[in-house]
């Protein structure tokens, strides 16, 4: 059921054509500040970001792209608005991909010139349509947002195709999730290009992650999407974490700990909320995919804990530890976080007993 | 495209049959503590919860349901596991709905007895299947989780139907979002009953909200679902807030402020993150649906701000305020939060100038 798109190459990364759905983000530092931008890119890479985009607001920023590219552990995408000369400059600076906004680049010949230069260098171009900056005539002539977005993207793709350029990626983003879903579905049917998914201006870390999960989740469950970027008004690492949570939730890719935690209710015999938060925090740096269950009672506890790689089902003053579906041992409630973390570390092949975090654990009481 | 289910009545609330998708949550206080439970129910109601469920772990808790029902501003659902006598007791105590877990209630005659008593009182029953507590034989005989969940639910529905009971609601919850989506889709096709949606044991406030948004969002976008509960290992008000964010994201229902906020990037000329957080916090108590945009630059700023009820597009040291699609005025960056909140209050028909929050605003720096 997965849509197989035409493949493009972004630096060393193959995008589309059955490859994994890659996680992207965008730097929020002023691009002129090269060191700060590179530091943020390194943090993003550590959090699981696989492609990074930087804004190119002006020529001064454009001239620094080579240094950013050189220092970046990730393929670098230059985000271009308004001025096609910034796109040409970004190509000269060796970026791995361009993002153009068809709503504000202007006349056809400018886009053609960028496409020719990109073709010469083998650099793909993402046509990035945003509802908030649709070409004026499209906003006016079309009632429905999704159609207008698709038309804007395909029109621009035609301009690129007309000069023999085919390394195209499309994105169609609105802050409205159903409009985004509808636009991407249509684009997925109407063209072979890989799709970059995002719900734009989604909001703050929590509300924005929810809105993104609704839009991106629905598309990914349908097999649509080749790379995703979660736009949050928050630290960019949060965008990357949210993207991974979405990919895990749809069952496509996993990275780090997926915590199954019961919501607790009036039958819960363990004070589980601090436990879940502590376990999540203690395992935040784990990269290997791992399912950890923290459950508070006998109703679903043992069942879910058994499905997890490591699980804990709390009871009256004690908890049962599971590993790979088998009961490991019973532990007193006062030690259950420590014991759970010990089990996880053992599973990860790290030394189990007597290390720092474990030794200090005192929760669950 | 919306699935129209058979309607049931939960207290004063009509559930299913084209009614709105109602927001549910569950108390996390010990049910024995009536006052604490009622206080939590009142907080849930203030947050937008419309149906509340309470656990009934034992007879002592069951005997207090009448008092909880009497003091609750919301219809009360009794959550029953293991002991069918607790279901009978809950009915005597006047609850508005029962939730039974077919995985652990036991032999058929017990379920029939509950159904007869519920029928006499006109009280609906939710058959609440959880992947973590599927009937043992179903777990064993079925490879695929979704099929097993649907079979468990429909088997139990048959038992209820066999004594002439039809006021049935179904839920099919797994911690795995795609399994939940698949199970609910099948159930929606195979029976007429209203569906209560939830991804169970979803996790902590952030990761769990993302996972729930993926599962519930996909179903709601397909027109499936009559009521939702987001299960989070967090304060239950967060579950209600997440539920409303999901309903808003799919375009079904809106409550309170929906904040469109740009993620910021290297071209952002305003320090927007504290602004978005402050605006969201200041407007957290607003119940009337309102779209507020907080944007950091000229690319999508004016476009998105214009689509919002009230919007702000920041620039160099100043911001443009929009209301209902029209520029209201330019304001200095130092006053933009105050001015935005003033505009919102004016729109809400509250007194604008000189009130507390507005007077203290000093953000944008």
XYZ file of C-alpha atoms in Angstrom:
730
model
C 0.000 0.000 0.000
C 3.000 2.267 0.294
C 3.306 4.805 -2.479
C 6.678 4.375 -4.162
C 7.912 7.731 -5.381
C 10.712 8.653 -7.754
C 14.003 8.780 -5.883
C 16.264 11.785 -5.418
C 19.596 12.141 -3.678
C 20.111 14.648 -0.880
C 23.816 14.539 -0.104
C 24.397 10.914 0.838
C 20.744 10.279 1.590
C 18.424 8.599 -0.887
C 14.993 10.136 -0.539
C 11.876 8.426 -1.901
C 11.578 5.245 -3.925
C 10.945 2.981 -0.957
C 13.609 4.411 1.328
C 12.790 5.036 5.002
C 10.815 8.160 5.869
C 13.591 10.551 6.891
C 13.336 12.989 9.765
C 14.041 16.654 9.054
C 14.188 19.830 11.029
C 15.255 23.410 10.519
C 17.695 25.568 12.430
C 16.267 28.462 14.380
C 19.530 30.284 15.009
C 20.303 33.283 12.805
C 22.044 31.724 9.807
C 24.708 34.437 9.968
C 25.902 32.955 13.234
C 27.727 29.991 11.750
C 29.013 28.490 15.001
C 25.649 28.703 16.747
C 23.983 27.209 13.694
C 26.460 24.336 13.496
C 26.078 23.679 17.222
C 22.326 23.458 16.744
C 22.770 21.136 13.766
C 24.954 18.833 15.868
C 22.320 18.767 18.616
C 19.670 18.007 16.018
C 21.764 15.159 14.620
C 22.212 13.742 18.125
C 18.441 13.857 18.608
C 17.881 11.830 15.425
C 17.556 14.504 12.737
C 18.687 13.211 9.330
C 18.375 16.224 7.022
C 18.616 19.845 8.140
C 17.345 23.011 6.550
C 18.662 26.519 7.089
C 17.020 29.784 6.154
C 18.823 32.025 3.671
C 17.317 35.424 4.384
C 19.958 37.421 2.503
C 23.208 37.343 0.550
C 25.300 37.557 3.691
C 23.716 34.355 4.994
C 24.050 32.739 1.587
C 27.788 33.349 1.544
C 28.134 31.405 4.803
C 26.367 28.271 3.538
C 29.640 26.695 2.393
C 31.038 26.872 5.921
C 27.793 25.491 7.346
C 27.774 22.697 4.795
C 31.399 21.891 5.571
C 30.791 21.639 9.323
C 27.452 19.878 9.186
C 27.156 16.149 9.877
C 23.818 16.237 8.013
C 22.853 17.081 4.435
C 22.020 20.792 4.284
C 18.953 22.224 2.560
C 18.860 25.929 1.734
C 15.469 27.543 2.331
C 14.881 30.213 -0.290
C 12.164 32.822 -0.534
C 11.703 35.844 -2.805
C 15.141 36.066 -4.400
C 16.180 33.455 -6.963
C 19.758 34.768 -6.790
C 19.980 33.392 -3.257
C 19.174 29.976 -4.718
C 21.992 30.312 -7.236
C 24.324 31.422 -4.472
C 23.308 28.462 -2.284
C 24.118 26.090 -5.155
C 27.541 27.669 -5.572
C 28.076 27.179 -1.869
C 27.502 23.454 -2.284
C 24.212 22.836 -0.474
C 22.605 19.414 -0.888
C 19.095 20.549 -1.735
C 17.106 23.707 -2.345
C 13.681 24.564 -1.085
C 11.820 27.100 -3.200
C 8.504 28.663 -2.334
C 6.546 28.991 -5.584
C 4.385 31.626 -3.940
C 7.110 34.209 -3.866
C 9.939 33.450 -6.304
C 8.370 35.389 -9.137
C 8.538 34.975 -12.936
C 9.148 31.726 -14.721
C 12.583 32.558 -16.109
C 14.003 32.933 -12.629
C 12.824 29.491 -11.623
C 14.160 28.034 -14.875
C 17.563 29.547 -14.236
C 17.678 28.004 -10.772
C 16.573 24.626 -12.173
C 19.323 24.653 -14.803
C 21.968 25.447 -12.223
C 20.631 22.754 -9.877
C 20.623 20.240 -12.709
C 24.246 20.984 -13.492
C 25.158 20.203 -9.913
C 22.809 17.245 -9.430
C 21.029 18.982 -6.578
C 17.312 18.305 -5.977
C 14.745 21.031 -5.444
C 11.808 20.902 -3.109
C 8.852 22.924 -4.225
C 7.503 23.940 -0.865
C 3.980 25.283 -0.984
C 2.638 26.948 2.133
C -1.012 27.893 2.476
C 0.037 31.167 4.060
C 2.060 32.266 1.047
C 0.197 30.863 -1.954
C 0.596 32.760 -5.189
C -1.855 35.594 -5.142
C -3.848 34.578 -8.207
C -4.305 31.045 -6.820
C -5.605 32.333 -3.541
C -8.097 34.409 -5.424
C -9.224 32.057 -8.160
C -9.711 28.979 -6.008
C -12.174 28.391 -3.308
C -10.615 25.325 -1.867
C -7.255 25.466 -0.204
C -6.109 21.920 -0.997
C -6.738 22.289 -4.737
C -4.976 25.612 -4.801
C -1.945 24.159 -3.040
C -1.720 21.189 -5.394
C -2.109 23.421 -8.420
C 0.600 25.759 -7.199
C 3.010 22.858 -6.645
C 2.310 21.129 -9.970
C 2.556 24.382 -11.913
C 5.978 24.980 -10.474
C 6.977 21.356 -11.109
C 6.061 21.919 -14.762
C 8.414 24.869 -14.931
C 11.235 22.685 -13.606
C 10.306 19.823 -15.939
C 10.324 22.196 -18.909
C 14.091 22.572 -18.593
C 14.598 18.833 -18.126
C 14.820 18.945 -14.358
C 13.249 15.964 -12.558
C 14.870 15.764 -9.113
C 11.814 17.285 -7.556
C 10.388 16.920 -4.063
C 7.024 18.435 -3.204
C 5.529 19.700 0.011
C 2.047 21.064 0.570
C 1.611 22.493 4.025
C -1.245 24.270 5.705
C -1.798 24.913 9.378
C -5.115 23.121 8.833
C -4.436 19.375 9.111
C -7.344 18.109 6.956
C -6.381 20.534 4.157
C -2.788 19.294 4.392
C -3.922 15.660 4.253
C -6.213 16.328 1.307
C -3.560 18.244 -0.645
C -0.900 15.567 -0.096
C -3.272 12.751 -1.059
C -4.062 14.474 -4.343
C -0.433 15.280 -5.061
C 0.490 11.655 -4.315
C -1.981 10.547 -6.987
C -1.141 13.172 -9.548
C 2.655 13.005 -9.670
C 5.576 10.641 -9.043
C 7.619 12.974 -6.836
C 8.627 12.206 -3.267
C 6.564 14.090 -0.708
C 7.918 16.031 2.226
C 5.147 16.145 4.845
C 4.430 18.839 7.372
C 1.615 20.734 9.012
C 2.859 24.285 9.056
C 2.726 26.743 11.939
C 1.274 23.931 13.991
C 1.692 25.717 17.314
C 3.477 25.266 20.609
C 5.293 22.076 21.616
C 2.231 20.242 22.889
C -0.677 21.477 20.804
C 1.516 21.646 17.711
C 2.746 18.087 18.119
C -0.859 16.908 18.395
C -1.908 18.763 15.253
C 1.126 17.467 13.361
C 0.464 13.922 14.537
C -3.098 14.107 13.216
C -2.030 15.321 9.770
C 1.199 13.389 9.287
C -0.116 10.270 11.010
C -3.096 9.957 8.684
C -0.878 10.292 5.589
C 1.851 7.957 6.810
C -0.737 5.313 7.703
C -1.827 5.502 4.053
C 1.724 4.964 2.857
C 2.142 8.584 1.747
C 5.255 10.552 2.675
C 9.006 10.233 2.118
C 10.328 12.659 4.723
C 8.678 14.590 7.535
C 9.250 17.797 9.372
C 7.252 18.675 12.453
C 7.009 22.462 12.787
C 6.835 23.516 16.405
C 7.211 26.825 18.101
C 9.797 25.173 20.361
C 13.404 24.004 20.410
C 14.105 22.170 17.158
C 15.111 19.010 19.058
C 11.480 18.808 20.113
C 10.519 18.746 16.447
C 12.813 15.785 15.910
C 11.522 13.966 18.984
C 7.928 14.562 17.882
C 8.768 13.270 14.394
C 10.163 10.058 15.852
C 7.168 9.627 18.112
C 4.924 9.960 15.053
C 6.977 7.473 13.030
C 6.878 5.015 15.933
C 3.140 5.534 16.432
C 2.389 4.676 12.798
C 4.699 1.690 13.052
C 7.175 2.811 10.388
C 10.403 3.464 12.273
C 11.501 3.316 15.863
C 14.271 5.127 17.681
C 14.835 5.117 21.400
C 12.406 4.204 24.112
C 8.697 3.922 23.446
C 7.042 4.118 26.824
C 3.742 2.318 27.303
C 2.334 3.810 30.497
C -1.102 3.280 31.916
C -3.073 6.460 32.523
C -3.842 5.299 36.076
C -7.341 5.379 37.509
C -9.191 4.911 40.776
C -7.939 1.348 40.994
C -4.263 2.207 40.694
C -2.282 1.019 43.698
C 0.989 2.657 42.768
C 1.846 6.329 42.369
C 2.697 5.854 38.727
C 2.967 9.331 37.252
C 6.343 10.236 38.739
C 7.524 6.726 37.844
C 6.672 7.077 34.163
C 8.203 10.552 33.960
C 11.375 9.370 35.692
C 11.755 6.324 33.490
C 11.215 8.412 30.362
C 13.777 10.987 31.481
C 16.343 8.375 32.525
C 16.117 6.665 29.125
C 15.889 9.779 26.952
C 19.363 9.264 25.488
C 18.814 5.661 24.414
C 18.875 5.419 20.605
C 18.126 1.739 20.159
C 14.413 1.039 19.690
C 12.990 -0.358 22.887
C 9.462 -0.805 24.185
C 9.173 -0.204 27.924
C 5.884 -0.643 29.802
C 5.046 0.949 33.130
C 1.691 -0.281 34.355
C -0.191 0.345 37.577
C -2.549 -2.543 38.169
C -3.524 -6.084 37.338
C -6.195 -5.286 34.691
C -4.003 -4.639 31.655
C -0.695 -4.488 33.441
C 0.717 -7.964 32.994
C -0.639 -8.179 29.422
C 0.997 -4.965 28.246
C 4.142 -5.491 30.288
C 4.562 -8.855 28.611
C 4.364 -7.342 25.114
C 7.129 -4.883 25.931
C 10.876 -5.533 25.825
C 11.017 -4.604 29.471
C 7.948 -4.042 31.577
C 6.801 -3.410 35.070
C 3.328 -4.098 36.457
C 2.777 -2.503 39.856
C 0.611 -3.998 42.545
C 0.211 -3.744 46.283
C 3.580 -2.568 47.541
C 5.422 -4.554 44.906
C 5.869 -4.838 41.166
C 6.462 -7.633 38.701
C 9.319 -7.143 36.250
C 9.038 -8.627 32.768
C 11.709 -8.933 30.131
C 11.021 -10.179 26.608
C 7.665 -11.535 27.702
C 8.898 -13.413 30.761
C 8.588 -12.632 34.433
C 12.062 -11.812 35.708
C 11.277 -11.258 39.351
C 9.111 -9.449 41.868
C 10.566 -6.303 43.365
C 9.452 -4.035 46.173
C 7.664 -0.879 45.009
C 10.409 1.251 46.504
C 12.993 -0.282 44.158
C 10.925 -0.715 41.028
C 12.316 2.195 39.000
C 15.876 1.236 39.830
C 15.168 -2.376 38.969
C 13.438 -1.486 35.716
C 16.356 0.703 34.641
C 18.767 -2.086 35.586
C 16.842 -4.491 33.373
C 16.900 -2.012 30.492
C 20.644 -1.481 30.816
C 21.211 -5.200 30.936
C 19.158 -5.586 27.767
C 21.209 -2.838 26.134
C 24.327 -4.773 27.059
C 25.551 -2.197 29.503
C 26.898 -3.060 32.915
C 23.942 -3.586 35.184
C 24.626 -3.335 38.875
C 25.988 -0.478 40.891
C 26.134 2.247 38.262
C 25.132 5.850 38.787
C 21.524 6.289 37.794
C 20.472 2.962 39.155
C 22.174 3.522 42.444
C 20.392 6.771 43.041
C 16.918 5.619 42.145
C 14.480 5.845 45.012
C 11.126 6.331 43.362
C 7.837 4.547 43.483
C 7.451 5.013 47.169
C -18.755 10.249 4.821
C -19.435 10.199 8.530
C -20.534 6.844 9.884
C -23.922 7.245 11.553
C -24.191 4.842 14.446
C -27.171 3.722 16.492
C -27.837 6.226 19.252
C -27.718 5.595 22.999
C -28.410 7.882 25.930
C -25.801 8.492 28.627
C -27.580 10.531 31.272
C -28.712 13.628 29.381
C -26.200 13.100 26.589
C -27.155 11.515 23.282
C -24.221 9.477 22.051
C -23.943 8.359 18.434
C -26.416 8.799 15.589
C -24.847 11.960 14.238
C -24.339 13.724 17.558
C -21.054 15.559 18.238
C -18.030 13.477 19.200
C -18.089 13.822 22.991
C -14.980 14.216 25.138
C -14.479 11.759 27.982
C -11.961 11.246 30.713
C -11.579 9.115 33.811
C -10.897 10.090 37.401
C -7.543 9.108 38.858
C -8.390 9.692 42.501
C -9.221 6.644 44.624
C -12.957 6.211 44.078
C -13.407 5.689 47.825
C -12.460 9.325 48.332
C -15.749 10.833 47.218
C -14.897 14.480 47.787
C -11.544 14.243 45.997
C -13.220 12.400 43.142
C -15.989 14.993 42.837
C -13.440 17.813 42.935
C -11.564 16.151 40.087
C -14.793 15.683 38.131
C -15.577 19.388 38.513
C -12.110 20.298 37.257
C -12.579 17.936 34.329
C -15.934 19.528 33.508
C -14.348 22.987 33.610
C -11.677 21.762 31.188
C -14.321 20.602 28.714
C -14.928 16.987 29.734
C -18.467 15.860 28.883
C -18.690 12.302 30.239
C -16.652 10.977 33.150
C -15.725 7.433 34.105
C -14.796 6.180 37.553
C -13.161 2.900 38.482
C -15.088 0.512 40.713
C -12.365 -1.669 42.192
C -14.505 -3.142 44.981
C -17.866 -3.163 46.742
C -16.892 -0.301 49.009
C -16.256 1.920 45.991
C -19.470 0.670 44.373
C -21.528 1.754 47.355
C -20.246 5.320 46.964
C -21.265 5.667 43.308
C -24.669 7.124 44.240
C -23.013 9.992 46.071
C -20.589 10.556 43.202
C -23.437 10.497 40.699
C -25.423 12.951 42.816
C -22.570 15.443 43.056
C -21.299 15.116 39.500
C -22.091 17.752 36.881
C -21.316 15.109 34.225
C -22.868 11.745 33.352
C -21.018 9.049 35.293
C -19.774 5.793 33.792
C -18.845 2.921 36.121
C -15.735 1.037 35.019
C -16.147 -2.649 35.875
C -13.622 -5.470 35.748
C -13.709 -9.060 37.036
C -16.851 -8.969 39.204
C -20.277 -8.734 37.556
C -21.826 -8.010 40.967
C -20.065 -4.652 40.949
C -21.909 -3.885 37.710
C -25.252 -4.722 39.334
C -24.335 -2.583 42.317
C -23.348 0.324 40.058
C -26.746 0.125 38.341
C -28.518 0.212 41.697
C -26.464 3.279 42.547
C -27.856 5.043 39.483
C -24.843 5.379 37.193
C -25.480 6.550 33.624
C -23.480 3.894 31.806
C -21.463 0.774 32.475
C -18.161 -0.191 30.982
C -17.506 -3.946 30.977
C -14.264 -5.591 29.961
C -15.175 -8.802 28.125
C -11.719 -10.125 28.805
C -12.297 -10.585 32.495
C -16.015 -10.706 33.385
C -16.283 -14.466 33.052
C -19.153 -16.767 32.013
C -22.026 -15.768 29.794
C -24.767 -15.904 32.425
C -23.076 -13.176 34.442
C -22.997 -10.828 31.471
C -26.628 -11.666 30.671
C -27.664 -10.820 34.196
C -25.948 -7.436 33.970
C -27.568 -6.778 30.567
C -31.054 -7.540 31.918
C -30.565 -5.202 34.864
C -29.170 -2.457 32.599
C -32.109 -2.892 30.227
C -34.588 -2.456 33.090
C -32.964 0.843 33.948
C -32.338 2.058 30.403
C -28.610 2.259 30.986
C -26.192 1.647 28.086
C -23.189 -0.646 28.309
C -19.835 -0.104 26.711
C -18.010 -3.256 25.806
C -14.483 -2.086 26.347
C -11.888 -4.362 24.787
C -8.263 -3.725 25.689
C -5.446 -5.513 23.910
C -3.722 -5.994 27.263
C -6.606 -7.966 28.723
C -8.083 -9.909 25.811
C -9.822 -13.154 26.686
C -7.180 -15.794 26.939
C -8.500 -18.062 24.199
C -8.631 -15.118 21.763
C -5.057 -14.170 22.482
C -4.060 -17.706 21.753
C -6.175 -18.552 18.736
C -5.599 -15.373 16.792
C -2.440 -14.118 15.325
C -3.600 -10.694 14.546
C -4.440 -8.310 17.326
C -7.067 -6.244 15.501
C -9.120 -9.305 14.498
C -8.952 -10.669 18.004
C -10.141 -7.391 19.469
C -13.071 -7.120 17.067
C -14.035 -10.733 17.671
C -13.938 -10.252 21.423
C -16.166 -7.164 21.203
C -18.705 -8.677 18.808
C -18.926 -11.919 20.788
C -19.777 -9.953 23.890
C -22.252 -7.790 21.935
C -23.989 -11.010 20.884
C -24.390 -12.006 24.492
C -26.053 -8.673 25.244
C -28.214 -8.884 22.112
C -29.351 -12.385 23.103
C -31.280 -10.934 26.049
C -32.738 -8.117 23.926
C -30.189 -5.503 24.961
C -29.174 -3.056 22.222
C -27.863 0.078 23.959
C -24.332 -0.963 23.235
C -21.187 1.114 22.778
C -17.942 -0.526 21.669
C -14.327 0.351 22.233
C -11.286 -1.455 20.884
C -8.087 -0.119 22.331
C -4.488 -1.151 21.939
C -1.366 0.775 22.797
C -0.427 0.202 19.163
C -2.108 2.946 17.113
C -2.322 1.075 13.761
C -3.911 -1.950 15.494
C -6.406 0.379 17.164
C -7.227 2.053 13.836
C -7.608 -1.280 12.078
C -9.828 -2.754 14.803
C -12.112 0.287 14.910
C -12.427 0.404 11.123
C -13.538 -3.213 11.050
C -15.943 -2.795 13.951
C -17.411 0.294 12.256
C -18.168 -1.827 9.203
C -19.420 -4.887 11.022
C -21.880 -3.386 13.510
C -24.161 -0.380 14.020
C -22.975 0.520 17.511
C -21.410 3.844 18.476
C -17.649 3.661 18.917
C -15.688 5.051 21.831
C -12.158 5.698 20.575
C -8.932 5.517 22.479
C -5.333 4.403 22.214
C -4.673 2.767 25.526
C -1.649 3.185 27.764
C -0.460 5.761 25.265
C 2.279 7.105 27.508
C 3.284 10.363 29.152
C 1.635 13.704 28.427
C 3.653 14.520 25.322
C 4.470 11.187 23.703
C 1.070 9.798 24.667
C -0.788 12.740 23.152
C 1.146 12.248 19.903
C 0.350 8.538 19.775
C -3.320 9.193 20.553
C -3.495 11.922 17.915
C -2.157 9.505 15.295
C -4.723 6.806 16.113
C -7.776 8.901 16.904
C -7.001 11.481 14.228
C -6.914 8.904 11.443
C -10.269 7.434 12.534
C -12.010 10.764 13.071
C -10.839 11.989 9.659
C -12.635 8.923 8.231
C -15.835 9.807 10.066
C -15.430 7.002 12.599
C -15.919 7.647 16.297
C -18.702 8.915 18.558
C -16.773 9.754 21.710
C -13.070 9.893 22.521
C -10.889 9.418 25.530
C -7.200 10.233 25.426
C -5.346 8.043 27.956
C -2.332 9.845 29.344
C -0.081 9.146 32.268
C -0.759 12.719 33.403
C -3.383 14.872 35.094
C -6.773 14.009 33.598
C -7.317 17.642 32.539
C -4.442 17.079 30.111
C -6.417 14.211 28.597
C -9.335 16.546 28.033
C -7.135 19.270 26.555
C -5.487 16.750 24.248
C -8.904 15.467 23.174
C -10.008 18.970 22.238
C -6.779 19.612 20.365
C -7.399 16.430 18.370
C -11.026 17.344 17.636
C -9.917 20.810 16.504
C -7.099 19.380 14.395
C -9.487 17.108 12.488
C -11.900 20.007 12.075
C -14.796 18.445 13.987
C -15.207 20.596 17.079
C -13.453 23.599 18.522
C -13.163 24.839 22.060
C -10.959 27.646 23.245
C -7.959 29.127 21.526
C -6.276 27.394 18.627
C -2.847 28.959 18.356
C -1.215 29.091 14.946
C 2.427 29.828 15.707
C 5.303 29.766 13.283
C 8.161 27.478 14.256
C 10.623 30.332 13.705
C 13.775 29.909 11.655
C 16.961 31.711 10.768
C 14.964 34.531 9.229
C 12.850 35.241 12.271
C 13.252 38.806 13.480
C 11.264 38.435 16.663
C 11.910 36.243 19.697
C 8.677 34.372 19.154
C 8.869 31.346 21.441
C 8.202 33.148 24.716
C 5.497 35.129 22.894
C 3.586 32.044 21.751
C 3.866 30.397 25.165
C 2.682 33.560 26.907
C -0.257 34.049 24.583
C -1.281 30.407 24.976
C -1.067 30.616 28.771
C -2.923 33.925 28.965
C -5.793 32.540 26.891
C -5.941 29.053 28.404
C -9.275 29.725 30.127
C -11.093 30.952 27.007
C -13.852 28.496 26.066
C -15.122 30.143 22.910
C -13.458 28.798 19.762
C -10.934 31.313 18.511
C -8.067 31.098 16.054
C -5.072 33.205 17.084
C -1.939 33.460 14.938
C 1.490 34.452 16.192
C 3.900 34.733 13.286
C 7.508 35.823 13.122
C 8.223 37.067 9.633
C 6.868 38.255 6.331
C 6.958 34.898 4.460
C 3.770 33.277 5.739
C 3.060 35.716 8.533
C 0.554 38.078 6.999
C -1.206 35.227 5.145
C -1.751 33.079 8.228
C -2.442 36.051 10.483
C -5.165 37.130 8.093
C -6.892 33.716 8.227
C -7.043 33.863 12.017
C -9.642 35.649 14.131
C -6.839 37.655 15.669
C -3.282 37.558 14.404
C 0.068 39.146 14.806
C 2.857 39.161 12.238
C 6.163 40.312 13.684
C 8.768 42.216 11.732
C 11.690 44.502 12.464
C 10.959 45.932 15.875
C 7.252 46.059 15.222
C 4.276 43.833 14.506
C 1.118 44.103 12.448
C -2.116 43.205 14.230
C -4.912 41.595 12.244
C -8.499 41.029 13.289
C -11.000 39.066 11.188
C -8.707 39.344 8.191
C -8.076 43.088 8.410
C -5.058 45.024 9.536
C -5.987 46.745 12.771
C -2.761 48.616 13.402
C 0.998 48.414 13.731
C 2.376 48.100 17.232
C 5.904 48.186 18.639
C 7.408 44.753 19.330
C 7.593 45.566 23.038
C 3.800 45.896 23.229
C 2.737 43.194 20.809
C 1.605 40.577 23.331
C -0.350 43.136 25.313
C -1.930 44.473 22.143
C -2.785 41.012 20.849
C -4.453 40.074 24.130
C -6.343 43.376 24.092
C -7.648 42.556 20.618
C -8.715 39.081 21.728
C -10.546 40.442 24.738
C -12.273 43.032 22.599
C -13.362 40.263 20.227
C -14.671 38.268 23.178
C -16.691 41.295 24.213
C -14.712 41.882 27.364
C -13.499 45.259 28.467
C -10.334 46.047 26.560
C -8.104 48.688 28.051
C -6.447 48.892 31.404
C -7.201 45.430 32.784
C -4.821 43.200 34.649
C -3.143 40.861 32.219
C -2.947 43.454 29.494
C -1.445 46.041 31.782
C 1.336 43.748 32.877
C 2.365 42.497 29.483
C 5.939 43.314 28.646
C 6.974 40.585 26.258
C 8.489 40.508 22.852
C 11.899 40.950 24.206
